[in-house]
mmCIF file of C-alpha atoms in Angstrom:
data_model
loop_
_atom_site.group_PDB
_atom_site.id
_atom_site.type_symbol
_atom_site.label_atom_id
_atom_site.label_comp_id
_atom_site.label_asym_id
_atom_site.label_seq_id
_atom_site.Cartn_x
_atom_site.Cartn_y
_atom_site.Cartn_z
ATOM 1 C CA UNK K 1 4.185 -52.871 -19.204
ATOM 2 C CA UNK K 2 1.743 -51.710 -16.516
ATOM 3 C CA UNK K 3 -0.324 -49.112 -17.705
ATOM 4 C CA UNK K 4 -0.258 -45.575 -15.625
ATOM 5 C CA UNK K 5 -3.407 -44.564 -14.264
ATOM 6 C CA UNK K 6 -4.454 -41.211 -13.834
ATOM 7 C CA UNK K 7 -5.620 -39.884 -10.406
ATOM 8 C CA UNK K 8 -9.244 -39.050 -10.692
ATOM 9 C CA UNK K 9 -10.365 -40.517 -13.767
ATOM 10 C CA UNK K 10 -12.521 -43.224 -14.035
ATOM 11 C CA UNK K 11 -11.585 -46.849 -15.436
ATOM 12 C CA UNK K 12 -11.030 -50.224 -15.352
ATOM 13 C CA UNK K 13 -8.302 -52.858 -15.083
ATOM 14 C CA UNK K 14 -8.331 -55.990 -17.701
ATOM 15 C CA UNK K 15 -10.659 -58.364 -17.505
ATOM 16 C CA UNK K 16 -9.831 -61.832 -16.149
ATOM 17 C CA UNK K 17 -11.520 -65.246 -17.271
ATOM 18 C CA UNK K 18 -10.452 -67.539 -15.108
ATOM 19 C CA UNK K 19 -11.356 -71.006 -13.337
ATOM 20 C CA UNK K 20 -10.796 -70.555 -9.987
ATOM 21 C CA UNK K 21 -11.629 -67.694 -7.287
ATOM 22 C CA UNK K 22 -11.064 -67.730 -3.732
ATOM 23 C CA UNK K 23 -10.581 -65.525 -0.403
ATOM 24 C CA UNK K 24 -6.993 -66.404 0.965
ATOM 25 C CA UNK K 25 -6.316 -66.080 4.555
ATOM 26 C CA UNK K 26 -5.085 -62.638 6.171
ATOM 27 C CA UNK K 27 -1.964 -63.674 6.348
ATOM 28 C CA UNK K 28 -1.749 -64.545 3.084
ATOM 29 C CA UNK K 29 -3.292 -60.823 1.642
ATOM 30 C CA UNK K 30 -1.571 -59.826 -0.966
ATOM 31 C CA UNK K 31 1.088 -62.655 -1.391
ATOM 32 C CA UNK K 32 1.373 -65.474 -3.700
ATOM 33 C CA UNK K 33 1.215 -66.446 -7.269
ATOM 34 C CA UNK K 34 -2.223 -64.975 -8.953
ATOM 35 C CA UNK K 35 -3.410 -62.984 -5.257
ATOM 36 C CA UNK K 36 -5.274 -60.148 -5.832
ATOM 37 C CA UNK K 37 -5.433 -58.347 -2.627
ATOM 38 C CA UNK K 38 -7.448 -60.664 -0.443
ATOM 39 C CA UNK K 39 -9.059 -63.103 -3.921
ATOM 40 C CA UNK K 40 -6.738 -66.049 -5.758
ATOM 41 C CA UNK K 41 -7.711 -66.316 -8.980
ATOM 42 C CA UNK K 42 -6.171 -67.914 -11.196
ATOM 43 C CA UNK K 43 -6.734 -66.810 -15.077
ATOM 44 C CA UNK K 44 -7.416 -69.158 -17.841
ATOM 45 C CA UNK K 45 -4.745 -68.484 -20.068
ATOM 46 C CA UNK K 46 -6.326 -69.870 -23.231
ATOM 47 C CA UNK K 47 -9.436 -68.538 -22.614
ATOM 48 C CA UNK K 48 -11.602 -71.945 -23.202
ATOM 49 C CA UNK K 49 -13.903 -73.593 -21.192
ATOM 50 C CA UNK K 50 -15.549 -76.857 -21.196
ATOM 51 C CA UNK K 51 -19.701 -76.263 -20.802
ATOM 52 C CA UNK K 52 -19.288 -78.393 -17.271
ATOM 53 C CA UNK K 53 -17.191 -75.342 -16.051
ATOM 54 C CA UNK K 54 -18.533 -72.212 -14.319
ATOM 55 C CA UNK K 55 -16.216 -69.425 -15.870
ATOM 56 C CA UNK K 56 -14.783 -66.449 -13.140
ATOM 57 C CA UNK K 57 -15.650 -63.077 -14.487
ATOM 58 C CA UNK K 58 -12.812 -60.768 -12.693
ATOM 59 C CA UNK K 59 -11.613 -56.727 -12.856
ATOM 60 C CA UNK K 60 -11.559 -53.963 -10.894
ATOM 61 C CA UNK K 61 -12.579 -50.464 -11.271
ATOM 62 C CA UNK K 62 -11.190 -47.027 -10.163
ATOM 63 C CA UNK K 63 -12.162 -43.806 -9.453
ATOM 64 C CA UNK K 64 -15.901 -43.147 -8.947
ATOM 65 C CA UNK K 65 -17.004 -39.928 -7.499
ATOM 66 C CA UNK K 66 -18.312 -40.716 -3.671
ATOM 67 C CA UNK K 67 -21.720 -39.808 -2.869
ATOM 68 C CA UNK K 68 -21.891 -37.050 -0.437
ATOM 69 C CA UNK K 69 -23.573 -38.719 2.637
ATOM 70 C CA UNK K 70 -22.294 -42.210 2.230
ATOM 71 C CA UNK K 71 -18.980 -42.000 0.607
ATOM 72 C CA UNK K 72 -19.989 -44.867 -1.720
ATOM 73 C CA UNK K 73 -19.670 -45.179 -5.161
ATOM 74 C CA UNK K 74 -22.911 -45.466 -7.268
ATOM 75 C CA UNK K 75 -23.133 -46.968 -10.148
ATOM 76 C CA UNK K 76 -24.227 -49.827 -12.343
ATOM 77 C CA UNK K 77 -22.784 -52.519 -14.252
ATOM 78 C CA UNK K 78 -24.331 -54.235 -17.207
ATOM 79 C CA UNK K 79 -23.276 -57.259 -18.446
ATOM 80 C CA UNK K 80 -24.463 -58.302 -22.247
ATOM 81 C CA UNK K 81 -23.179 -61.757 -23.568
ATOM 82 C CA UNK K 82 -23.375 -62.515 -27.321
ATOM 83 C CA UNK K 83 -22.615 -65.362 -29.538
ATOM 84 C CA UNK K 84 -19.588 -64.537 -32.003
ATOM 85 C CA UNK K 85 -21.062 -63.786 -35.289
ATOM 86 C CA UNK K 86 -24.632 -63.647 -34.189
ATOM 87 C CA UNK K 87 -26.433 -60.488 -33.549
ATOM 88 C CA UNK K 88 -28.860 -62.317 -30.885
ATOM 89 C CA UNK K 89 -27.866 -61.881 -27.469
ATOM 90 C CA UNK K 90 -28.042 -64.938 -25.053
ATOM 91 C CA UNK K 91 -28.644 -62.524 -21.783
ATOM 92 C CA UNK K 92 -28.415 -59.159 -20.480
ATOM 93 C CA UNK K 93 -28.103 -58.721 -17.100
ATOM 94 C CA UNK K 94 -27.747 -54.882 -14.677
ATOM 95 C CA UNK K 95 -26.554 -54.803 -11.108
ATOM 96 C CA UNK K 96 -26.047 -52.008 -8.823
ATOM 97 C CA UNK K 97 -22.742 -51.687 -7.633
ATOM 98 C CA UNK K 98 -23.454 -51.713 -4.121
ATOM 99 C CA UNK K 99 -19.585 -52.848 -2.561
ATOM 100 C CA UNK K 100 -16.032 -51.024 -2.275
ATOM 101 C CA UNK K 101 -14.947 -47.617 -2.471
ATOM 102 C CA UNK K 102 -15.029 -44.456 -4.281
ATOM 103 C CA UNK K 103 -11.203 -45.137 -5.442
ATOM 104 C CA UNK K 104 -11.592 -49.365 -6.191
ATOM 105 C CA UNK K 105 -14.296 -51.769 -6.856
ATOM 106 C CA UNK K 106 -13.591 -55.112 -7.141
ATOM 107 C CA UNK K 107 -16.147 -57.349 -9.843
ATOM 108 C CA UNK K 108 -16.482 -61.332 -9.514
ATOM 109 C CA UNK K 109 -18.832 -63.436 -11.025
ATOM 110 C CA UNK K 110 -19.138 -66.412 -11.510
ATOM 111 C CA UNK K 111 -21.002 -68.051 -14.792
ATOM 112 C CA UNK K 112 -22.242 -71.084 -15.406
ATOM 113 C CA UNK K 113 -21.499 -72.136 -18.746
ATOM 114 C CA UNK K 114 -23.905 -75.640 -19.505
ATOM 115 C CA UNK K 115 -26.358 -74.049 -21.112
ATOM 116 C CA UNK K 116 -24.209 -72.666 -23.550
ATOM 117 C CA UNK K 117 -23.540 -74.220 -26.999
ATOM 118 C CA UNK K 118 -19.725 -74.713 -28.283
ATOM 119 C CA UNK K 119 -18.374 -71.389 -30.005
ATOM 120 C CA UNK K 120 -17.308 -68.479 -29.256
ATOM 121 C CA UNK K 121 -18.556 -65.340 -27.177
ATOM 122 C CA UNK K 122 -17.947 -61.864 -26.234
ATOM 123 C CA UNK K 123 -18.885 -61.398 -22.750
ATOM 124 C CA UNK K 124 -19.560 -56.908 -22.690
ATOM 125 C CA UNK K 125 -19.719 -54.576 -19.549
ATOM 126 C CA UNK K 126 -21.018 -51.381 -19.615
ATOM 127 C CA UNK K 127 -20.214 -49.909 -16.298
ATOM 128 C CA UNK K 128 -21.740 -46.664 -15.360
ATOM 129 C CA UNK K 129 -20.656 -43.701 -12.824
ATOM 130 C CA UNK K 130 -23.494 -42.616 -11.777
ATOM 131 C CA UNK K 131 -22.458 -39.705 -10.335
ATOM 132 C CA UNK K 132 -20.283 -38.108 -13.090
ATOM 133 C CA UNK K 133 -22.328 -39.776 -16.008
ATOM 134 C CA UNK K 134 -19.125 -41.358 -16.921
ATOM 135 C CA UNK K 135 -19.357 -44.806 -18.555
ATOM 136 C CA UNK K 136 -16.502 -47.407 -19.296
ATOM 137 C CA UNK K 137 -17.227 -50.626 -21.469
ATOM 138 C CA UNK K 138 -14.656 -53.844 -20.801
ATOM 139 C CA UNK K 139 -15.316 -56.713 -22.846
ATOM 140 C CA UNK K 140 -13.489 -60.381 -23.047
ATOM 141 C CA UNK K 141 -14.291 -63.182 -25.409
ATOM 142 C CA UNK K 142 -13.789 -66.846 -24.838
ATOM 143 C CA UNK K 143 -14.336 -70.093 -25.934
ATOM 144 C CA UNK K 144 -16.995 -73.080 -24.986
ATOM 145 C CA UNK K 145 -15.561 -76.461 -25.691
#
């Protein structure tokens, strides 16, 4: 079941784990097993990854007020990732949100997963509207084999 989304309120799609990400051609927008609008990417199902893998990070978010002058969104994503079953985290990383539109933003990262040991990990997003102090927090967990 695809979930309804309500006009005007902010929020965020699943996130995606997956192994590969890339920009199909304009013909190609849109169509196709695992296209995304204009990005492939193709989810990893089990959700493990071997540390010689870089790991695609992948969601979208909807519904941030525009800024007046620009008609940008503003807003800020921060990205925590813990060790399951440890209180220490590894990193903690914020980014403006600096691409898209008021009504989508599109997130993909890649990460790099060698210097992580094997186990598992819960990979948390606190995303931030700026404008309407609204916050939404995604998380995914995977595993490092």
């Amino acid at each position: 079941n695809v979930p309804r989304m309500e006009d005007d309120v902010f929020t965020t799609s699943s996130v995606v784990l997956a192994d590969l990400l890339e920009k199909v051609p304009t013909r190609s927008i849109g169509a196709g097993q695992f296209v995304i609008g204009q990005t492939k990417v193709r989810p990893r199902v089990t959700e493990s990854f071997r540390q010689d893998e870089k790991m695609v990070i992948f969601f979208k978010l909807y519904n941030f007020e525009a800024d007046e002058k620009t008609r940008k969104p503003v807003g800020q994503v921060v990205y925590e990732l813990n060790k399951v079953g440890s209180a220490d985290k590894i990193f903690e990383f914020t980014e403006e949100i600096k691409d898209g539109t008021p009504s989508e933003v599109t997130i993909e990262k890649l990460l790099p997963l060698k210097s992580l040991a094997p186990g598992q990990y819960e990979l948390k997003m606190k995303v931030t509207d700026k404008l309407r102090n609204k916050t939404v927090t995604p998380s995914a967990k995977f595993t490092v084999t």
